[in-house]
PDB file of C-alpha atoms in Angstrom:
ATOM      1  CA  MET A   1     -82.955   4.498  18.374  1.00  0.00           C
ATOM      2  CA  ARG A   2     -80.267   5.475  15.901  1.00  0.00           C
ATOM      3  CA  LYS A   3     -81.020   9.109  16.604  1.00  0.00           C
ATOM      4  CA  LEU A   4     -80.841   8.596  20.316  1.00  0.00           C
ATOM      5  CA  MET A   5     -77.472   6.819  20.032  1.00  0.00           C
ATOM      6  CA  TYR A   6     -76.114   9.612  17.853  1.00  0.00           C
ATOM      7  CA  SER A   7     -77.344  12.252  20.354  1.00  0.00           C
ATOM      8  CA  LEU A   8     -75.707  10.385  23.230  1.00  0.00           C
ATOM      9  CA  SER A   9     -72.478  10.082  21.339  1.00  0.00           C
ATOM     10  CA  GLU A  10     -72.431  13.713  20.457  1.00  0.00           C
ATOM     11  CA  LEU A  11     -73.149  14.615  24.169  1.00  0.00           C
ATOM     12  CA  TRP A  12     -70.266  12.277  25.230  1.00  0.00           C
ATOM     13  CA  GLU A  13     -67.736  14.402  23.287  1.00  0.00           C
ATOM     14  CA  ASP A  14     -68.454  17.298  25.792  1.00  0.00           C
ATOM     15  CA  PRO A  15     -65.920  16.982  28.650  1.00  0.00           C
ATOM     16  CA  LYS A  16     -68.509  18.380  31.129  1.00  0.00           C
ATOM     17  CA  PHE A  17     -71.043  15.776  30.219  1.00  0.00           C
ATOM     18  CA  LYS A  18     -68.426  13.048  30.440  1.00  0.00           C
ATOM     19  CA  TYR A  19     -67.158  14.246  33.861  1.00  0.00           C
ATOM     20  CA  SER A  20     -70.726  14.557  35.176  1.00  0.00           C
ATOM     21  CA  SER A  21     -71.890  11.167  33.834  1.00  0.00           C
ATOM     22  CA  ILE A  22     -68.939   9.252  35.290  1.00  0.00           C
ATOM     23  CA  VAL A  23     -69.305  10.957  38.728  1.00  0.00           C
ATOM     24  CA  LEU A  24     -73.070  10.589  38.852  1.00  0.00           C
ATOM     25  CA  GLY A  25     -72.888   7.051  37.674  1.00  0.00           C
ATOM     26  CA  LEU A  26     -70.378   6.190  40.491  1.00  0.00           C
ATOM     27  CA  LEU A  27     -72.571   7.875  43.135  1.00  0.00           C
ATOM     28  CA  ILE A  28     -75.662   6.095  41.846  1.00  0.00           C
ATOM     29  CA  PHE A  29     -73.828   2.788  41.878  1.00  0.00           C
ATOM     30  CA  ILE A  30     -72.775   3.283  45.473  1.00  0.00           C
ATOM     31  CA  SER A  31     -76.424   4.121  46.411  1.00  0.00           C
ATOM     32  CA  ILE A  32     -77.654   0.906  44.852  1.00  0.00           C
ATOM     33  CA  LEU A  33     -75.123  -1.053  46.829  1.00  0.00           C
ATOM     34  CA  SER A  34     -77.197  -0.046  49.939  1.00  0.00           C
ATOM     35  CA  TYR A  35     -79.641  -2.838  48.950  1.00  0.00           C
ATOM     36  CA  PHE A  36     -76.854  -5.352  49.571  1.00  0.00           C
ATOM     37  CA  SER A  37     -75.609  -3.880  52.898  1.00  0.00           C
ATOM     38  CA  PRO A  38     -74.600  -6.300  55.589  1.00  0.00           C
ATOM     39  CA  TYR A  39     -75.583  -3.654  58.265  1.00  0.00           C
ATOM     40  CA  ASP A  40     -78.699  -2.055  59.420  1.00  0.00           C
ATOM     41  CA  PRO A  41     -78.245   1.703  59.069  1.00  0.00           C
ATOM     42  CA  TYR A  42     -80.571   2.440  62.049  1.00  0.00           C
ATOM     43  CA  LYS A  43     -78.493   0.250  64.482  1.00  0.00           C
ATOM     44  CA  TRP A  44     -75.552   1.755  66.387  1.00  0.00           C
ATOM     45  CA  TYR A  45     -72.485   0.254  67.870  1.00  0.00           C
ATOM     46  CA  LEU A  46     -72.347  -2.833  65.717  1.00  0.00           C
ATOM     47  CA  LEU A  47     -68.696  -2.134  65.094  1.00  0.00           C
ATOM     48  CA  PRO A  48     -65.760  -0.622  66.932  1.00  0.00           C
ATOM     49  CA  THR A  49     -66.156   3.188  66.962  1.00  0.00           C
ATOM     50  CA  ASN A  50     -63.922   5.758  65.174  1.00  0.00           C
ATOM     51  CA  GLN A  51     -61.733   3.161  63.317  1.00  0.00           C
ATOM     52  CA  PRO A  52     -59.641   4.611  60.369  1.00  0.00           C
ATOM     53  CA  PRO A  53     -60.056   3.134  56.884  1.00  0.00           C
ATOM     54  CA  SER A  54     -58.903  -0.401  56.463  1.00  0.00           C
ATOM     55  CA  LEU A  55     -59.371  -3.250  54.069  1.00  0.00           C
ATOM     56  CA  ARG A  56     -62.443  -4.419  56.213  1.00  0.00           C
ATOM     57  CA  HIS A  57     -63.964  -0.975  56.391  1.00  0.00           C
ATOM     58  CA  ILE A  58     -62.770   1.015  53.518  1.00  0.00           C
ATOM     59  CA  LEU A  59     -63.903   4.310  54.786  1.00  0.00           C
ATOM     60  CA  GLY A  60     -63.614   3.519  58.391  1.00  0.00           C
ATOM     61  CA  THR A  61     -66.138   3.635  61.179  1.00  0.00           C
ATOM     62  CA  ASP A  62     -67.857   6.508  62.928  1.00  0.00           C
ATOM     63  CA  GLY A  63     -68.553   7.512  66.428  1.00  0.00           C
ATOM     64  CA  LYS A  64     -71.871   5.567  66.245  1.00  0.00           C
ATOM     65  CA  GLY A  65     -70.178   2.194  65.493  1.00  0.00           C
ATOM     66  CA  GLN A  66     -71.290   2.146  61.932  1.00  0.00           C
ATOM     67  CA  ASP A  67     -69.365   1.457  58.635  1.00  0.00           C
ATOM     68  CA  ILE A  68     -69.106   4.867  56.958  1.00  0.00           C
ATOM     69  CA  PHE A  69     -69.139   3.354  53.421  1.00  0.00           C
ATOM     70  CA  TRP A  70     -72.420   1.592  54.063  1.00  0.00           C
ATOM     71  CA  VAL A  71     -73.898   4.633  55.762  1.00  0.00           C
ATOM     72  CA  LEU A  72     -72.835   6.632  52.718  1.00  0.00           C
ATOM     73  CA  SER A  73     -74.624   4.267  50.400  1.00  0.00           C
ATOM     74  CA  PHE A  74     -77.891   4.679  52.270  1.00  0.00           C
ATOM     75  CA  SER A  75     -77.542   8.390  52.500  1.00  0.00           C
ATOM     76  CA  LEU A  76     -76.794   8.759  48.779  1.00  0.00           C
ATOM     77  CA  ARG A  77     -79.866   6.697  48.076  1.00  0.00           C
ATOM     78  CA  ASN A  78     -82.198   8.720  50.319  1.00  0.00           C
ATOM     79  CA  SER A  79     -80.792  12.132  49.256  1.00  0.00           C
ATOM     80  CA  LEU A  80     -81.087  11.324  45.547  1.00  0.00           C
ATOM     81  CA  MET A  81     -84.621  10.038  46.017  1.00  0.00           C
ATOM     82  CA  LEU A  82     -85.537  13.343  47.936  1.00  0.00           C
ATOM     83  CA  ALA A  83     -83.874  15.397  45.180  1.00  0.00           C
ATOM     84  CA  VAL A  84     -85.815  13.596  42.372  1.00  0.00           C
ATOM     85  CA  VAL A  85     -89.134  13.891  44.080  1.00  0.00           C
ATOM     86  CA  ALA A  86     -88.641  17.588  44.671  1.00  0.00           C
ATOM     87  CA  ALA A  87     -87.497  18.193  41.122  1.00  0.00           C
ATOM     88  CA  VAL A  88     -90.401  16.295  39.545  1.00  0.00           C
ATOM     89  CA  VAL A  89     -93.019  17.948  41.729  1.00  0.00           C
ATOM     90  CA  SER A  90     -91.564  21.475  41.158  1.00  0.00           C
ATOM     91  CA  ARG A  91     -91.159  21.001  37.404  1.00  0.00           C
ATOM     92  CA  VAL A  92     -94.711  19.704  36.956  1.00  0.00           C
ATOM     93  CA  ILE A  93     -96.248  22.605  38.835  1.00  0.00           C
ATOM     94  CA  ALA A  94     -94.015  25.153  37.141  1.00  0.00           C
ATOM     95  CA  LEU A  95     -94.803  23.838  33.603  1.00  0.00           C
ATOM     96  CA  LEU A  96     -98.575  23.586  34.195  1.00  0.00           C
ATOM     97  CA  VAL A  97     -98.837  26.995  35.670  1.00  0.00           C
ATOM     98  CA  GLY A  98     -96.458  28.695  33.261  1.00  0.00           C
ATOM     99  CA  ILE A  99     -97.827  27.187  30.069  1.00  0.00           C
ATOM    100  CA  LEU A 100    -101.508  27.600  31.006  1.00  0.00           C
ATOM    101  CA  SER A 101    -100.960  31.092  32.114  1.00  0.00           C
ATOM    102  CA  GLY A 102     -98.912  32.205  29.117  1.00  0.00           C
ATOM    103  CA  TYR A 103    -100.999  30.345  26.464  1.00  0.00           C
ATOM    104  CA  LEU A 104    -104.501  30.999  27.684  1.00  0.00           C
ATOM    105  CA  GLY A 105    -103.941  34.500  29.052  1.00  0.00           C
ATOM    106  CA  GLY A 106    -106.842  36.578  30.268  1.00  0.00           C
ATOM    107  CA  ALA A 107    -108.519  35.724  33.667  1.00  0.00           C
ATOM    108  CA  VAL A 108    -106.548  32.407  33.856  1.00  0.00           C
ATOM    109  CA  ASP A 109    -103.268  34.308  33.531  1.00  0.00           C
ATOM    110  CA  ARG A 110    -104.180  36.752  36.237  1.00  0.00           C
ATOM    111  CA  LEU A 111    -105.321  34.203  38.612  1.00  0.00           C
ATOM    112  CA  LEU A 112    -102.265  31.852  38.135  1.00  0.00           C
ATOM    113  CA  MET A 113     -99.848  34.787  38.306  1.00  0.00           C
ATOM    114  CA  ALA A 114    -101.474  35.997  41.572  1.00  0.00           C
ATOM    115  CA  LEU A 115    -100.986  32.550  43.055  1.00  0.00           C
ATOM    116  CA  THR A 116     -97.267  32.500  41.657  1.00  0.00           C
ATOM    117  CA  ASP A 117     -96.582  36.057  43.119  1.00  0.00           C
ATOM    118  CA  THR A 118     -97.951  34.778  46.434  1.00  0.00           C
ATOM    119  CA  PHE A 119     -95.499  31.925  46.561  1.00  0.00           C
ATOM    120  CA  ILE A 120     -92.579  34.221  45.292  1.00  0.00           C
ATOM    121  CA  VAL A 121     -93.079  36.776  48.167  1.00  0.00           C
ATOM    122  CA  MET A 122     -93.806  34.022  50.721  1.00  0.00           C
ATOM    123  CA  PRO A 123     -90.939  33.599  53.331  1.00  0.00           C
ATOM    124  CA  VAL A 124     -90.329  29.983  52.359  1.00  0.00           C
ATOM    125  CA  PHE A 125     -87.347  29.094  54.485  1.00  0.00           C
ATOM    126  CA  PRO A 126     -89.045  30.042  57.812  1.00  0.00           C
ATOM    127  CA  LEU A 127     -92.164  28.311  56.800  1.00  0.00           C
ATOM    128  CA  LEU A 128     -90.365  25.159  55.838  1.00  0.00           C
ATOM    129  CA  LEU A 129     -88.493  25.257  59.179  1.00  0.00           C
ATOM    130  CA  LEU A 130     -91.842  25.572  61.077  1.00  0.00           C
ATOM    131  CA  LEU A 131     -93.426  22.867  58.994  1.00  0.00           C
ATOM    132  CA  SER A 132     -90.477  20.515  59.446  1.00  0.00           C
ATOM    133  CA  SER A 133     -90.564  20.925  63.137  1.00  0.00           C
ATOM    134  CA  LEU A 134     -94.284  20.268  63.312  1.00  0.00           C
ATOM    135  CA  ILE A 135     -94.137  16.956  61.291  1.00  0.00           C
ATOM    136  CA  LYS A 136     -90.561  15.926  62.124  1.00  0.00           C
ATOM    137  CA  ASN A 137     -91.550  12.364  63.038  1.00  0.00           C
ATOM    138  CA  TYR A 138     -93.289  11.822  59.584  1.00  0.00           C
ATOM    139  CA  LEU A 139     -90.717  13.685  57.674  1.00  0.00           C
ATOM    140  CA  THR A 140     -89.187  10.820  55.391  1.00  0.00           C
ATOM    141  CA  PRO A 141     -86.993  11.767  52.373  1.00  0.00           C
ATOM    142  CA  PRO A 142     -89.960  11.396  49.839  1.00  0.00           C
ATOM    143  CA  VAL A 143     -92.222  13.631  52.121  1.00  0.00           C
ATOM    144  CA  LEU A 144     -89.449  16.324  52.488  1.00  0.00           C
ATOM    145  CA  GLY A 145     -88.899  16.125  48.800  1.00  0.00           C
ATOM    146  CA  LEU A 146     -92.654  16.613  48.080  1.00  0.00           C
ATOM    147  CA  ILE A 147     -92.766  19.636  50.502  1.00  0.00           C
ATOM    148  CA  VAL A 148     -89.680  21.190  48.948  1.00  0.00           C
ATOM    149  CA  GLY A 149     -91.169  20.861  45.464  1.00  0.00           C
ATOM    150  CA  VAL A 150     -94.433  22.354  46.376  1.00  0.00           C
ATOM    151  CA  PHE A 151     -92.649  25.480  47.659  1.00  0.00           C
ATOM    152  CA  SER A 152     -89.940  25.868  44.902  1.00  0.00           C
ATOM    153  CA  TRP A 153     -91.833  26.237  41.625  1.00  0.00           C
ATOM    154  CA  SER A 154     -92.879  29.729  41.490  1.00  0.00           C
ATOM    155  CA  GLY A 155     -89.774  31.416  39.968  1.00  0.00           C
ATOM    156  CA  ASP A 156     -89.497  28.898  37.149  1.00  0.00           C
ATOM    157  CA  ALA A 157     -93.247  29.168  36.372  1.00  0.00           C
ATOM    158  CA  ARG A 158     -92.693  32.965  35.560  1.00  0.00           C
ATOM    159  CA  VAL A 159     -89.861  32.058  33.408  1.00  0.00           C
ATOM    160  CA  VAL A 160     -91.927  29.465  31.563  1.00  0.00           C
ATOM    161  CA  ARG A 161     -94.848  32.005  31.121  1.00  0.00           C
ATOM    162  CA  SER A 162     -92.498  34.545  29.576  1.00  0.00           C
ATOM    163  CA  MET A 163     -91.177  31.992  27.102  1.00  0.00           C
ATOM    164  CA  VAL A 164     -94.707  30.989  26.148  1.00  0.00           C
ATOM    165  CA  LEU A 165     -95.841  34.502  25.787  1.00  0.00           C
ATOM    166  CA  SER A 166     -92.984  35.079  23.252  1.00  0.00           C
ATOM    167  CA  LEU A 167     -93.567  31.831  21.426  1.00  0.00           C
ATOM    168  CA  ARG A 168     -97.370  32.124  21.038  1.00  0.00           C
ATOM    169  CA  GLU A 169     -96.959  35.242  18.685  1.00  0.00           C
ATOM    170  CA  ARG A 170     -94.688  33.532  16.305  1.00  0.00           C
ATOM    171  CA  GLU A 171     -95.776  32.379  12.864  1.00  0.00           C
ATOM    172  CA  PHE A 172     -95.560  28.737  13.576  1.00  0.00           C
ATOM    173  CA  MET A 173     -97.855  28.971  16.483  1.00  0.00           C
ATOM    174  CA  ILE A 174    -100.453  30.974  14.668  1.00  0.00           C
ATOM    175  CA  THR A 175    -100.292  28.442  11.787  1.00  0.00           C
ATOM    176  CA  SER A 176    -100.757  25.579  14.321  1.00  0.00           C
ATOM    177  CA  LYS A 177    -103.844  27.352  15.818  1.00  0.00           C
ATOM    178  CA  PHE A 178    -105.431  27.861  12.417  1.00  0.00           C
ATOM    179  CA  SER A 179    -104.715  24.311  11.261  1.00  0.00           C
ATOM    180  CA  GLY A 180    -107.140  22.941  13.793  1.00  0.00           C
ATOM    181  CA  MET A 181    -104.633  21.433  16.342  1.00  0.00           C
ATOM    182  CA  THR A 182    -105.932  21.169  19.823  1.00  0.00           C
ATOM    183  CA  VAL A 183    -104.382  22.993  22.794  1.00  0.00           C
ATOM    184  CA  LYS A 184    -102.807  19.751  23.887  1.00  0.00           C
ATOM    185  CA  GLU A 185    -101.114  19.045  20.464  1.00  0.00           C
ATOM    186  CA  VAL A 186     -99.855  22.713  20.318  1.00  0.00           C
ATOM    187  CA  ILE A 187     -98.419  22.566  23.786  1.00  0.00           C
ATOM    188  CA  VAL A 188     -96.740  19.059  23.343  1.00  0.00           C
ATOM    189  CA  GLY A 189     -95.596  19.549  19.646  1.00  0.00           C
ATOM    190  CA  ASP A 190     -94.741  23.286  19.414  1.00  0.00           C
ATOM    191  CA  LEU A 191     -94.043  24.583  23.083  1.00  0.00           C
ATOM    192  CA  ILE A 192     -92.279  21.749  24.966  1.00  0.00           C
ATOM    193  CA  PRO A 193     -89.340  21.502  22.516  1.00  0.00           C
ATOM    194  CA  TYR A 194     -88.457  25.111  23.058  1.00  0.00           C
ATOM    195  CA  LEU A 195     -88.867  24.717  26.824  1.00  0.00           C
ATOM    196  CA  LEU A 196     -86.549  21.724  27.180  1.00  0.00           C
ATOM    197  CA  PRO A 197     -83.493  23.766  28.110  1.00  0.00           C
ATOM    198  CA  ILE A 198     -85.537  25.502  30.953  1.00  0.00           C
ATOM    199  CA  ILE A 199     -87.022  22.104  32.008  1.00  0.00           C
ATOM    200  CA  SER A 200     -83.621  20.328  32.090  1.00  0.00           C
ATOM    201  CA  GLY A 201     -81.913  23.149  33.817  1.00  0.00           C
ATOM    202  CA  GLY A 202     -84.595  23.706  36.241  1.00  0.00           C
ATOM    203  CA  PHE A 203     -84.826  20.028  37.028  1.00  0.00           C
ATOM    204  CA  ILE A 204     -81.198  19.756  37.931  1.00  0.00           C
ATOM    205  CA  GLY A 205     -81.221  22.989  39.758  1.00  0.00           C
ATOM    206  CA  SER A 206     -84.216  21.795  41.793  1.00  0.00           C
ATOM    207  CA  MET A 207     -82.257  18.683  42.799  1.00  0.00           C
ATOM    208  CA  MET A 208     -79.297  20.659  43.930  1.00  0.00           C
ATOM    209  CA  GLY A 209     -81.534  22.976  45.932  1.00  0.00           C
ATOM    210  CA  ALA A 210     -83.390  20.190  47.606  1.00  0.00           C
ATOM    211  CA  ILE A 211     -80.170  18.362  48.628  1.00  0.00           C
ATOM    212  CA  GLY A 212     -78.711  21.661  49.998  1.00  0.00           C
ATOM    213  CA  PHE A 213     -81.928  22.457  51.885  1.00  0.00           C
ATOM    214  CA  GLU A 214     -82.064  18.956  53.461  1.00  0.00           C
ATOM    215  CA  VAL A 215     -78.352  19.344  54.511  1.00  0.00           C
ATOM    216  CA  VAL A 216     -79.262  22.600  56.249  1.00  0.00           C
ATOM    217  CA  LEU A 217     -82.358  21.198  57.975  1.00  0.00           C
ATOM    218  CA  SER A 218     -80.339  18.162  59.192  1.00  0.00           C
ATOM    219  CA  ILE A 219     -77.477  20.210  60.582  1.00  0.00           C
ATOM    220  CA  LEU A 220     -80.115  22.310  62.455  1.00  0.00           C
ATOM    221  CA  GLY A 221     -81.824  19.200  63.551  1.00  0.00           C
ATOM    222  CA  PHE A 222     -85.278  19.854  62.108  1.00  0.00           C
ATOM    223  CA  VAL A 223     -85.597  16.517  60.427  1.00  0.00           C
ATOM    224  CA  ARG A 224     -85.154  12.841  61.514  1.00  0.00           C
ATOM    225  CA  VAL A 225     -81.418  12.637  61.655  1.00  0.00           C
ATOM    226  CA  GLU A 226     -81.660   8.850  62.297  1.00  0.00           C
ATOM    227  CA  THR A 227     -82.497   8.464  58.728  1.00  0.00           C
ATOM    228  CA  PRO A 228     -79.262   8.254  56.727  1.00  0.00           C
ATOM    229  CA  THR A 229     -78.943  11.186  54.294  1.00  0.00           C
ATOM    230  CA  LEU A 230     -76.014  13.492  53.281  1.00  0.00           C
ATOM    231  CA  GLY A 231     -77.348  16.002  55.728  1.00  0.00           C
ATOM    232  CA  SER A 232     -77.579  13.549  58.615  1.00  0.00           C
ATOM    233  CA  MET A 233     -73.915  12.619  58.001  1.00  0.00           C
ATOM    234  CA  PHE A 234     -73.004  16.203  58.429  1.00  0.00           C
ATOM    235  CA  HIS A 235     -75.119  16.379  61.500  1.00  0.00           C
ATOM    236  CA  TRP A 236     -73.570  13.413  63.378  1.00  0.00           C
ATOM    237  CA  MET A 237     -70.069  14.360  62.188  1.00  0.00           C
ATOM    238  CA  ILE A 238     -70.571  17.836  63.812  1.00  0.00           C
ATOM    239  CA  ASN A 239     -72.418  16.500  66.817  1.00  0.00           C
ATOM    240  CA  PHE A 240     -69.678  14.064  67.750  1.00  0.00           C
ATOM    241  CA  GLN A 241     -66.954  16.642  67.055  1.00  0.00           C
ATOM    242  CA  ALA A 242     -65.147  14.538  64.518  1.00  0.00           C
ATOM    243  CA  MET A 243     -63.233  17.458  63.168  1.00  0.00           C
ATOM    244  CA  LEU A 244     -61.814  18.552  66.598  1.00  0.00           C
ATOM    245  CA  LEU A 245     -60.894  14.919  67.416  1.00  0.00           C
ATOM    246  CA  GLY A 246     -59.083  14.503  64.103  1.00  0.00           C
ATOM    247  CA  TYR A 247     -61.316  11.782  62.624  1.00  0.00           C
ATOM    248  CA  TRP A 248     -60.406  12.937  59.102  1.00  0.00           C
ATOM    249  CA  TRP A 249     -62.085   9.943  57.278  1.00  0.00           C
ATOM    250  CA  TRP A 250     -65.458  10.758  58.820  1.00  0.00           C
ATOM    251  CA  VAL A 251     -65.112  14.478  58.064  1.00  0.00           C
ATOM    252  CA  LEU A 252     -63.997  14.108  54.532  1.00  0.00           C
ATOM    253  CA  THR A 253     -66.504  11.514  53.408  1.00  0.00           C
ATOM    254  CA  PRO A 254     -69.628  13.688  53.400  1.00  0.00           C
ATOM    255  CA  ILE A 255     -67.727  16.686  52.374  1.00  0.00           C
ATOM    256  CA  VAL A 256     -66.051  15.081  49.380  1.00  0.00           C
ATOM    257  CA  THR A 257     -69.311  13.383  48.424  1.00  0.00           C
ATOM    258  CA  ALA A 258     -71.349  16.557  48.554  1.00  0.00           C
ATOM    259  CA  ILE A 259     -68.659  18.396  46.498  1.00  0.00           C
ATOM    260  CA  LEU A 260     -68.709  15.700  43.783  1.00  0.00           C
ATOM    261  CA  LEU A 261     -72.513  15.512  43.709  1.00  0.00           C
ATOM    262  CA  PHE A 262     -72.973  19.261  43.362  1.00  0.00           C
ATOM    263  CA  THR A 263     -70.294  19.680  40.761  1.00  0.00           C
ATOM    264  CA  ALA A 264     -71.506  16.726  38.715  1.00  0.00           C
ATOM    265  CA  LEU A 265     -75.083  18.002  38.744  1.00  0.00           C
ATOM    266  CA  TYR A 266     -73.894  21.540  37.872  1.00  0.00           C
ATOM    267  CA  THR A 267     -71.758  20.502  34.935  1.00  0.00           C
ATOM    268  CA  LEU A 268     -74.446  18.198  33.673  1.00  0.00           C
ATOM    269  CA  SER A 269     -76.879  21.072  33.728  1.00  0.00           C
ATOM    270  CA  LEU A 270     -74.471  23.256  31.680  1.00  0.00           C
ATOM    271  CA  SER A 271     -73.760  20.409  29.201  1.00  0.00           C
ATOM    272  CA  VAL A 272     -77.422  19.534  28.645  1.00  0.00           C
ATOM    273  CA  ASN A 273     -78.473  23.159  28.377  1.00  0.00           C
ATOM    274  CA  GLU A 274     -75.825  23.914  25.758  1.00  0.00           C
ATOM    275  CA  TYR A 275     -76.835  20.740  23.747  1.00  0.00           C
ATOM    276  CA  LEU A 276     -80.562  21.548  23.900  1.00  0.00           C
ATOM    277  CA  ASP A 277     -80.257  25.318  23.122  1.00  0.00           C
ATOM    278  CA  PRO A 278     -81.542  25.887  19.590  1.00  0.00           C
ATOM    279  CA  ARG A 279     -78.750  28.476  18.879  1.00  0.00           C
ATOM    280  CA  THR A 280     -75.968  25.908  19.553  1.00  0.00           C
ATOM    281  CA  ARG A 281     -77.842  23.390  17.554  1.00  0.00           C
ATOM    282  CA  VAL A 282     -77.719  25.557  14.583  1.00  0.00           C
ATOM    283  CA  GLN A 283     -73.922  26.226  15.163  1.00  0.00           C
ATOM    284  CA  ARG A 284     -73.388  22.493  15.270  1.00  0.00           C
ATOM    285  CA  ILE A 285     -75.172  22.071  12.023  1.00  0.00           C
ATOM    286  CA  VAL A 286     -73.142  24.698  10.321  1.00  0.00           C
ATOM    287  CA  VAL A 287     -69.912  23.169  11.701  1.00  0.00           C
ATOM    288  CA  VAL A 288     -70.914  19.799  10.400  1.00  0.00           C
ATOM    289  CA  LYS A 289     -71.723  21.065   6.950  1.00  0.00           C
TER     290      LYS A 289
END
């Protein structure tokens, strides 16, 4: 526990980590408020339409007669859920394929890399558009996150494989093999610590990619835009011509939120990668001494 607190305090000294933590904490807090919403996000015209921000409706109302703040809370909750599902699925597949391929080699390596190359050259975006249109009525945020995760692991699997190929020839790996350690113990104890920067960076990158992809699908109308997400907020804002009609509060809410979310995720990725990178660890130890 003491080591964990020291690590967090060390990370907190990084302005990038501090900024990303504050912004993400605020956005997550807003998403949690959706559980206490006084309005049903699926019902329209409960309120006067296109009202500017006021004390009663701090972000105003939209053309569907909904309170924009509470719609935003549901949208953040669903978009973050989608992003986490996509990131977890893609990281698990990429790690399994990359580690097994690089560590075992031989026929396993050739088979897994053939599968990986198939996903790399596959026209993912058109396929996802087609799949989304076919199962549009069943495309909830978790399901969309699962689909995006299944199609977005191949590039990182190759990166993991190359790292494992480099690590397995080092002396500490050879020592671990001859000491009688099982494959599981070698992977967990020796490989995973070196792969942490790739895992963390890839996880956050997958979250950003999943949210961006959902926004594109929603704007194009290939998902259930009735479900509140950041993408559906863009869809309805464009569909109701909020920008042309001058409803700035409706236009700025999803734009500013998306900018804050993406910049926070990006700076968090930079900060965590720098902290976990073994080279920067050595530099920090030298500075402390």
